[in-house]
Amino acid sequence: MHWIEPLFPRFATLAASILLVAAAGSPGAQAQRRDTVSFDSASHVFRLDGGDTTYAFGVNENGEMQSVYWGKRLSGADRFAAVKASPAAAAFDLSVTTTPHEFVGWGGGLFVEPDLKVTFPDGNRDLKLRYLSYAKEGRALSVVMKDISREVFVTLHYEIDQETGILRRWADIDNRTNDSIVIEQAAAGTWNLPRGTDYRLRYLTGRWAAEWNLQEQPIRPGKIVLESRRGTTGAQNNPWFAIDHEGDNDQEHGDVWFGALGWSGSWQIAIEQDQLQQVRVTGGPNAFDFGYLLRKGEHFETPSFYGGYSDHGIGGASRELHRFEIDSILPHHPTPKLRPVLYNSWEATEFNVDEAGQMALAEKAASIGVERFVMDDGWFGQRNNDHAGLGDWYVNPQKFPHGLKPLIDKVHSLGMDFGLWVEPEMVNPDSDLYRKHPDWVLNFPGRPRTEARNQLVLNLARQDVRDYVAGFLDKLLTENDIAFLKWDYNRNWSEPGWPAAGKDAEKNVYVDFIRNFYSILAELRAKHPNVEIESCSGGGSRIDLGVMRLTDEVWPSDNTDASDRLLIQNGFTYAYTPGVMMAWVTDSPTWVNQRSLSLEYRFLSSMQGSLGIGANLNKWTPEDFAKAKALVTEYKAIRETIQRGDLYRLMTPESNSPYSVTETVARDGRQVVAFAFLHSSAELYPYPRILLHGLDENAMYNVKALAGRLSDGTPLQGSGSYWMHHGVDVDLRGDFQAAAFVLTRQ
């Protein structure tokens, strides 16, 4: 069913326009149809229902779009009262500031974070948006707003997921004036929470080798800004948030409102408690150094801002996000391919790759059950170290005199597919490409060009650069049977200039670069549908729901110390599914901490995500190969549960806890996998009892130790009630110990 209300040229006709919509169907008829999107003509309220969530907003007496409700799903019989703009809080804070807007332009005395700020050619910067019309189809709703006098239109888009209730929203800004305008700030929209004073914010911070640290702080009057000014997503903050009530520390209980921004460029999320203690969350491209020239007849589409609600604590919020990402975000959703067991040759060879050495490693990897062999950096141009070669994407003839085909054929003969490392957006000054096209990098004329890792950033916003990158990647994939690209990105922006664009449009680089990045990924996927891609950025510096729509897996951190990884992976899973989280078993002692960890411990840590091996197999003993082969076999038996199931954090390594326990329940409930880790035991205390979650109380489950030992007296079979309320004891003592066990429902 599709409804559309005609546009009205004057806002005085607002009431009449709403009445026209009412003729399409009464609230009673809508309730009988059980639409996921409905409109109540009596209250002028739009309502979206999905999963266990209801989201509602309406048109107030001023023609503004005003938030009404976001929370637990309400009865279909429930009706909202007509929305009214909030009263002014004295002359200092007018109604436009105190009203909880869905989307508001900057103007008319607005002092909270605007969703849209523009400058017109005559210098006017006042923008007052008013409701015009709406259209709906299935789970999608679009609402059109327009400035009170100028031909600037904004269409607010909403799509609600039927299973999880997660809402996707974005805005489309249309310039129908007779001249260009400059967008100085553009958000996807604003989430408004129920008025309250006891909210707590959770968010993720980090740096290289120390990503995904969960932070929390109370929300007080004022504004908290999470952001990246780096040109891309960045590890300093990740574009995800969760808000609950202070004191609700339980993983599985309490109301949680959460959201994530689908944008891989510079971004900003502002969490603001206003003068009337209303909490609002506004997100979109970062307004810092931003100014997008929108010419006559052009439109600007913001990134998507996703939001959800759970009354099952932060654990429930995570599980909803994981389910949504698998079923609605990842390529090939709702049934994305399971991640294969991967081997990467970097630690074994670094830049010293050649045909014979890679073939020898491939034989060793195949012997333990690896399914994908990936050759890392060093195969192209004059790439003998990180000082040269980036940008020159031809196979090095000294290292591979017959091209890549002999190596690829060898890998295939061993029963594996072949993958390759690339870093397409970068260039070394010591390269043929840079010597030929020094103007192709981000730069300010006459100013120094800052190098990081001996490289500069290609300006992907330029069409010629975009076409060059897409062209060499297409050629590489066309001429070689490559199943996988590890797409790396090893520095942030500096000197973000685009001289060729002209001074009025130069700041468009922040958006056009990312749009072209996305377009290359989309083009490659269309031309080579069987090729899979990993998003990697010196670790987890480009992971967000934008890039995840176009890539199959992500690299969360260069830190592969298996103990550090417990905390890193714990933080990662608050926002993103373990189904895309690459986790490698690497050498011990690690380069990070010089800490020695057993091979079994390292495997169990990595088996909580998408298992990979990055160790130097040339140094392994026969015992190492035997242990690895056995654990790879075990992983394949639990892989679908780990990558597609429901994750419960039974004990977290947060706050320097010596314990970490994760449990994953398969979607069909037939298999349950638990991993337990001990940093160090002390004072003869036993490991805490593990109480499982998410089981069928009345079903019977067999238990089997996958690694480590269950305590003496553990029954081989018990009910779901027994495992959840009596629990399981594991025998862990010492330093850096681990165990894993599997329950199978009868």
Short mmCIF file of N, CA and C in Angstrom, two decimals, residues 87-214:
data_model
loop_
_atom_site.label_atom_id
_atom_site.label_comp_id
_atom_site.label_asym_id
_atom_site.label_seq_id
_atom_site.Cartn_x
_atom_site.Cartn_y
_atom_site.Cartn_z
N PRO A 87 6.53 24.74 25.43
CA PRO A 87 6.51 26.19 25.72
C PRO A 87 7.92 26.74 25.86
N ALA A 88 8.05 28.02 25.66
CA ALA A 88 9.34 28.67 25.87
C ALA A 88 9.73 28.59 27.33
N ALA A 89 11.04 28.50 27.58
CA ALA A 89 11.56 28.54 28.94
C ALA A 89 12.11 29.95 29.16
N ALA A 90 11.21 30.90 29.35
CA ALA A 90 11.54 32.32 29.46
C ALA A 90 11.97 32.85 28.10
N ALA A 91 12.30 34.11 28.05
CA ALA A 91 12.64 34.75 26.78
C ALA A 91 13.97 34.27 26.24
N PHE A 92 14.77 33.61 27.07
CA PHE A 92 16.09 33.17 26.64
C PHE A 92 16.04 31.87 25.84
N ASP A 93 15.01 31.07 26.05
CA ASP A 93 14.90 29.79 25.35
C ASP A 93 13.49 29.66 24.79
N LEU A 94 13.36 30.01 23.54
CA LEU A 94 12.06 30.01 22.88
C LEU A 94 11.61 28.59 22.58
N SER A 95 10.37 28.47 22.14
CA SER A 95 9.78 27.16 21.87
C SER A 95 10.59 26.36 20.86
N VAL A 96 11.20 27.03 19.88
CA VAL A 96 11.97 26.30 18.87
C VAL A 96 13.15 25.56 19.49
N THR A 97 13.66 26.05 20.60
CA THR A 97 14.78 25.40 21.29
C THR A 97 14.31 24.28 22.21
N THR A 98 13.18 24.45 22.86
CA THR A 98 12.74 23.48 23.86
C THR A 98 11.90 22.34 23.28
N THR A 99 11.43 22.47 22.05
CA THR A 99 10.63 21.42 21.42
C THR A 99 11.53 20.27 20.97
N PRO A 100 11.14 19.03 21.23
CA PRO A 100 11.95 17.87 20.79
C PRO A 100 11.74 17.58 19.30
N HIS A 101 12.55 18.19 18.46
CA HIS A 101 12.38 18.09 17.01
C HIS A 101 12.91 16.76 16.48
N GLU A 102 12.25 16.27 15.44
CA GLU A 102 12.78 15.17 14.64
C GLU A 102 13.89 15.66 13.73
N PHE A 103 13.67 16.83 13.16
CA PHE A 103 14.65 17.40 12.23
C PHE A 103 14.36 18.89 12.19
N VAL A 104 15.38 19.71 12.47
CA VAL A 104 15.14 21.14 12.57
C VAL A 104 16.27 21.90 11.89
N GLY A 105 15.90 22.96 11.17
CA GLY A 105 16.89 23.84 10.58
C GLY A 105 17.34 24.89 11.57
N TRP A 106 18.54 25.44 11.33
CA TRP A 106 19.05 26.48 12.21
C TRP A 106 18.44 27.82 11.83
N GLY A 107 17.76 28.39 12.81
CA GLY A 107 17.12 29.68 12.59
C GLY A 107 16.08 29.93 13.65
N GLY A 108 15.60 31.17 13.72
CA GLY A 108 14.50 31.50 14.60
C GLY A 108 14.79 31.36 16.08
N GLY A 109 16.03 31.50 16.51
CA GLY A 109 16.34 31.42 17.93
C GLY A 109 16.62 30.01 18.42
N LEU A 110 17.08 29.12 17.53
CA LEU A 110 17.43 27.76 17.93
C LEU A 110 18.83 27.75 18.54
N PHE A 111 18.95 27.16 19.75
CA PHE A 111 20.24 27.10 20.42
C PHE A 111 20.72 25.69 20.71
N VAL A 112 19.92 24.68 20.42
CA VAL A 112 20.39 23.30 20.52
C VAL A 112 20.99 22.90 19.18
N GLU A 113 21.54 21.69 19.11
CA GLU A 113 22.19 21.22 17.89
C GLU A 113 21.19 21.17 16.73
N PRO A 114 21.46 21.87 15.62
CA PRO A 114 20.54 21.78 14.48
C PRO A 114 20.81 20.53 13.66
N ASP A 115 19.81 20.13 12.90
CA ASP A 115 20.01 19.04 11.94
C ASP A 115 20.52 19.58 10.61
N LEU A 116 20.18 20.81 10.29
CA LEU A 116 20.59 21.38 9.01
C LEU A 116 20.88 22.86 9.17
N LYS A 117 22.03 23.27 8.66
CA LYS A 117 22.42 24.68 8.66
C LYS A 117 22.95 25.00 7.26
N VAL A 118 22.40 26.06 6.65
CA VAL A 118 22.80 26.42 5.30
C VAL A 118 23.09 27.91 5.22
N THR A 119 23.86 28.29 4.20
CA THR A 119 24.07 29.69 3.85
C THR A 119 23.62 29.91 2.42
N PHE A 120 22.75 30.92 2.23
CA PHE A 120 22.27 31.26 0.91
C PHE A 120 23.21 32.28 0.27
N PRO A 121 23.16 32.42 -1.06
CA PRO A 121 24.09 33.34 -1.75
C PRO A 121 24.01 34.78 -1.25
N ASP A 122 22.82 35.20 -0.75
CA ASP A 122 22.68 36.58 -0.28
C ASP A 122 23.15 36.77 1.15
N GLY A 123 23.74 35.69 1.75
CA GLY A 123 24.23 35.78 3.11
C GLY A 123 23.24 35.34 4.17
N ASN A 124 21.97 35.14 3.79
CA ASN A 124 20.97 34.68 4.75
C ASN A 124 21.32 33.28 5.24
N ARG A 125 21.18 33.04 6.53
CA ARG A 125 21.47 31.72 7.11
C ARG A 125 20.29 31.19 7.92
N ASP A 126 19.14 31.80 7.78
CA ASP A 126 17.94 31.40 8.52
C ASP A 126 17.18 30.34 7.72
N LEU A 127 16.86 29.24 8.38
CA LEU A 127 16.15 28.13 7.72
C LEU A 127 15.06 27.63 8.66
N LYS A 128 13.81 27.78 8.23
CA LYS A 128 12.67 27.30 9.02
C LYS A 128 11.91 26.28 8.18
N LEU A 129 11.98 25.03 8.59
CA LEU A 129 11.36 23.93 7.84
C LEU A 129 9.98 23.63 8.40
N ARG A 130 9.03 23.42 7.48
CA ARG A 130 7.66 23.10 7.88
C ARG A 130 7.17 21.89 7.07
N TYR A 131 6.25 21.15 7.69
CA TYR A 131 5.71 19.93 7.07
C TYR A 131 4.94 20.24 5.79
N LEU A 132 5.12 19.36 4.78
CA LEU A 132 4.36 19.46 3.54
C LEU A 132 3.53 18.21 3.25
N SER A 133 4.16 17.04 3.28
CA SER A 133 3.46 15.85 2.80
C SER A 133 4.17 14.60 3.30
N TYR A 134 3.54 13.47 3.05
CA TYR A 134 4.20 12.21 3.36
C TYR A 134 3.80 11.14 2.36
N ALA A 135 4.62 10.09 2.30
CA ALA A 135 4.31 8.90 1.51
C ALA A 135 4.75 7.70 2.31
N LYS A 136 4.05 6.61 2.18
CA LYS A 136 4.44 5.40 2.90
C LYS A 136 4.26 4.18 2.00
N GLU A 137 5.13 3.20 2.24
CA GLU A 137 5.03 1.95 1.50
C GLU A 137 5.65 0.86 2.36
N GLY A 138 4.83 -0.10 2.81
CA GLY A 138 5.34 -1.18 3.64
C GLY A 138 5.94 -0.65 4.93
N ARG A 139 7.22 -0.95 5.15
CA ARG A 139 7.89 -0.52 6.37
C ARG A 139 8.63 0.80 6.19
N ALA A 140 8.40 1.49 5.08
CA ALA A 140 9.11 2.72 4.78
C ALA A 140 8.16 3.91 4.81
N LEU A 141 8.67 5.02 5.31
CA LEU A 141 7.92 6.26 5.40
C LEU A 141 8.82 7.40 4.98
N SER A 142 8.29 8.34 4.20
CA SER A 142 9.03 9.55 3.88
C SER A 142 8.14 10.75 4.15
N VAL A 143 8.73 11.77 4.75
CA VAL A 143 8.01 12.99 5.11
C VAL A 143 8.75 14.17 4.51
N VAL A 144 8.03 15.03 3.80
CA VAL A 144 8.65 16.17 3.13
C VAL A 144 8.42 17.44 3.94
N MET A 145 9.51 18.20 4.11
CA MET A 145 9.46 19.51 4.75
C MET A 145 10.03 20.54 3.78
N LYS A 146 9.68 21.82 4.00
CA LYS A 146 10.15 22.89 3.13
C LYS A 146 10.37 24.15 3.96
N ASP A 147 11.34 24.95 3.54
CA ASP A 147 11.54 26.25 4.19
C ASP A 147 10.31 27.12 3.96
N ILE A 148 10.08 28.06 4.87
CA ILE A 148 8.86 28.87 4.82
C ILE A 148 8.78 29.76 3.59
N SER A 149 9.93 30.09 2.96
CA SER A 149 9.87 30.98 1.80
C SER A 149 10.81 30.59 0.66
N ARG A 150 11.84 29.84 0.96
CA ARG A 150 12.81 29.50 -0.09
C ARG A 150 12.65 28.05 -0.51
N GLU A 151 13.07 27.78 -1.74
CA GLU A 151 12.81 26.47 -2.34
C GLU A 151 13.87 25.45 -1.92
N VAL A 152 13.94 25.24 -0.62
CA VAL A 152 14.78 24.19 -0.04
C VAL A 152 13.85 23.16 0.57
N PHE A 153 13.93 21.94 0.06
CA PHE A 153 13.08 20.85 0.52
C PHE A 153 13.94 19.82 1.24
N VAL A 154 13.38 19.22 2.27
CA VAL A 154 14.06 18.14 2.99
C VAL A 154 13.08 16.98 3.11
N THR A 155 13.49 15.81 2.62
CA THR A 155 12.68 14.60 2.78
C THR A 155 13.30 13.73 3.85
N LEU A 156 12.53 13.46 4.90
CA LEU A 156 12.98 12.59 5.98
C LEU A 156 12.53 11.17 5.66
N HIS A 157 13.48 10.25 5.64
CA HIS A 157 13.19 8.85 5.31
C HIS A 157 13.31 7.98 6.56
N TYR A 158 12.38 7.05 6.71
CA TYR A 158 12.39 6.10 7.82
C TYR A 158 12.11 4.70 7.28
N GLU A 159 12.87 3.72 7.76
CA GLU A 159 12.59 2.32 7.47
C GLU A 159 12.75 1.54 8.77
N ILE A 160 11.75 0.78 9.15
CA ILE A 160 11.82 0.02 10.40
C ILE A 160 11.97 -1.46 10.09
N ASP A 161 12.84 -2.13 10.84
CA ASP A 161 13.06 -3.55 10.66
C ASP A 161 12.00 -4.32 11.43
N GLN A 162 11.33 -5.22 10.75
CA GLN A 162 10.20 -5.90 11.34
C GLN A 162 10.61 -6.80 12.50
N GLU A 163 11.81 -7.39 12.43
CA GLU A 163 12.21 -8.35 13.46
C GLU A 163 12.81 -7.67 14.69
N THR A 164 13.72 -6.74 14.49
CA THR A 164 14.44 -6.14 15.62
C THR A 164 13.87 -4.80 16.06
N GLY A 165 13.08 -4.16 15.22
CA GLY A 165 12.59 -2.83 15.55
C GLY A 165 13.61 -1.74 15.36
N ILE A 166 14.78 -2.07 14.80
CA ILE A 166 15.79 -1.04 14.54
C ILE A 166 15.33 -0.17 13.38
N LEU A 167 15.45 1.12 13.59
CA LEU A 167 14.96 2.09 12.63
C LEU A 167 16.14 2.72 11.89
N ARG A 168 16.05 2.73 10.58
CA ARG A 168 17.02 3.44 9.75
C ARG A 168 16.40 4.75 9.31
N ARG A 169 17.14 5.85 9.48
CA ARG A 169 16.62 7.13 9.06
C ARG A 169 17.71 7.94 8.36
N TRP A 170 17.32 8.73 7.40
CA TRP A 170 18.24 9.63 6.72
C TRP A 170 17.44 10.77 6.11
N ALA A 171 18.13 11.81 5.67
CA ALA A 171 17.48 12.99 5.11
C ALA A 171 18.04 13.27 3.74
N ASP A 172 17.17 13.75 2.86
CA ASP A 172 17.55 14.13 1.50
C ASP A 172 17.24 15.62 1.33
N ILE A 173 18.28 16.42 1.10
CA ILE A 173 18.16 17.87 1.01
C ILE A 173 18.18 18.27 -0.46
N ASP A 174 17.14 18.96 -0.89
CA ASP A 174 16.94 19.25 -2.32
C ASP A 174 16.99 20.77 -2.52
N ASN A 175 17.93 21.22 -3.33
CA ASN A 175 18.06 22.65 -3.63
C ASN A 175 17.30 22.97 -4.92
N ARG A 176 16.12 23.55 -4.77
CA ARG A 176 15.32 23.95 -5.93
C ARG A 176 15.33 25.47 -6.11
N THR A 177 16.26 26.13 -5.43
CA THR A 177 16.41 27.57 -5.64
C THR A 177 17.09 27.81 -6.98
N ASN A 178 17.28 29.07 -7.29
CA ASN A 178 17.91 29.42 -8.57
C ASN A 178 19.41 29.64 -8.45
N ASP A 179 20.00 29.22 -7.34
CA ASP A 179 21.43 29.43 -7.15
C ASP A 179 21.98 28.34 -6.24
N SER A 180 23.28 28.32 -6.07
CA SER A 180 23.91 27.36 -5.16
C SER A 180 23.69 27.77 -3.71
N ILE A 181 23.67 26.80 -2.84
CA ILE A 181 23.68 27.05 -1.41
C ILE A 181 24.82 26.25 -0.80
N VAL A 182 25.25 26.65 0.38
CA VAL A 182 26.30 25.93 1.08
C VAL A 182 25.70 25.26 2.31
N ILE A 183 25.82 23.93 2.38
CA ILE A 183 25.40 23.19 3.56
C ILE A 183 26.55 23.21 4.55
N GLU A 184 26.35 23.82 5.69
CA GLU A 184 27.39 23.92 6.71
C GLU A 184 27.27 22.82 7.76
N GLN A 185 26.12 22.22 7.86
CA GLN A 185 25.90 21.11 8.78
C GLN A 185 24.68 20.35 8.32
N ALA A 186 24.77 19.01 8.30
CA ALA A 186 23.65 18.19 7.84
C ALA A 186 23.64 16.89 8.61
N ALA A 187 22.64 16.69 9.43
CA ALA A 187 22.50 15.45 10.18
C ALA A 187 21.44 14.57 9.52
N ALA A 188 21.49 13.29 9.85
CA ALA A 188 20.45 12.38 9.39
C ALA A 188 19.15 12.61 10.14
N GLY A 189 19.26 13.15 11.35
CA GLY A 189 18.09 13.39 12.18
C GLY A 189 18.48 13.36 13.64
N THR A 190 17.48 13.54 14.49
CA THR A 190 17.70 13.59 15.94
C THR A 190 16.82 12.56 16.63
N TRP A 191 17.44 11.77 17.52
CA TRP A 191 16.71 10.86 18.39
C TRP A 191 16.42 11.58 19.71
N ASN A 192 15.18 11.52 20.17
CA ASN A 192 14.79 12.13 21.44
C ASN A 192 14.36 11.04 22.41
N LEU A 193 14.93 11.05 23.60
CA LEU A 193 14.60 10.07 24.62
C LEU A 193 13.53 10.61 25.56
N PRO A 194 12.84 9.73 26.27
CA PRO A 194 11.89 10.21 27.28
C PRO A 194 12.59 11.15 28.27
N ARG A 195 11.91 12.22 28.65
CA ARG A 195 12.53 13.20 29.54
C ARG A 195 12.95 12.52 30.84
N GLY A 196 14.18 12.81 31.28
CA GLY A 196 14.68 12.19 32.50
C GLY A 196 16.01 12.79 32.90
N THR A 197 16.44 12.48 34.12
CA THR A 197 17.68 13.07 34.65
C THR A 197 18.69 12.02 35.11
N ASP A 198 18.41 10.75 34.83
CA ASP A 198 19.29 9.70 35.35
C ASP A 198 19.91 8.87 34.24
N TYR A 199 20.16 9.47 33.09
CA TYR A 199 20.67 8.72 31.96
C TYR A 199 22.19 8.58 32.01
N ARG A 200 22.64 7.47 31.46
CA ARG A 200 24.07 7.19 31.33
C ARG A 200 24.38 6.88 29.87
N LEU A 201 25.50 7.42 29.40
CA LEU A 201 25.96 7.19 28.03
C LEU A 201 27.08 6.18 28.01
N ARG A 202 27.01 5.24 27.08
CA ARG A 202 28.12 4.33 26.80
C ARG A 202 28.58 4.55 25.37
N TYR A 203 29.89 4.51 25.17
CA TYR A 203 30.46 4.72 23.85
C TYR A 203 31.82 4.03 23.79
N LEU A 204 32.40 3.99 22.61
CA LEU A 204 33.63 3.23 22.38
C LEU A 204 34.76 4.16 21.95
N THR A 205 35.92 3.99 22.58
CA THR A 205 37.08 4.81 22.27
C THR A 205 38.29 3.91 22.01
N GLY A 206 39.40 4.52 21.57
CA GLY A 206 40.60 3.72 21.40
C GLY A 206 41.67 4.45 20.62
N ARG A 207 42.70 3.72 20.31
CA ARG A 207 43.80 4.15 19.46
C ARG A 207 44.36 2.91 18.80
N TRP A 208 45.36 3.10 17.94
CA TRP A 208 45.96 1.94 17.29
C TRP A 208 46.47 0.96 18.35
N ALA A 209 46.15 -0.32 18.17
CA ALA A 209 46.53 -1.43 19.05
C ALA A 209 45.81 -1.41 20.39
N ALA A 210 44.89 -0.46 20.58
CA ALA A 210 44.11 -0.43 21.83
C ALA A 210 42.70 0.08 21.52
N GLU A 211 42.07 -0.53 20.54
CA GLU A 211 40.74 -0.11 20.13
C GLU A 211 39.66 -0.72 21.03
N TRP A 212 38.45 -0.16 20.87
CA TRP A 212 37.21 -0.76 21.40
C TRP A 212 37.14 -0.79 22.93
N ASN A 213 37.52 0.33 23.55
CA ASN A 213 37.37 0.47 24.99
C ASN A 213 36.00 1.04 25.31
N LEU A 214 35.23 0.31 26.11
CA LEU A 214 33.89 0.77 26.48
C LEU A 214 33.99 1.83 27.57
#
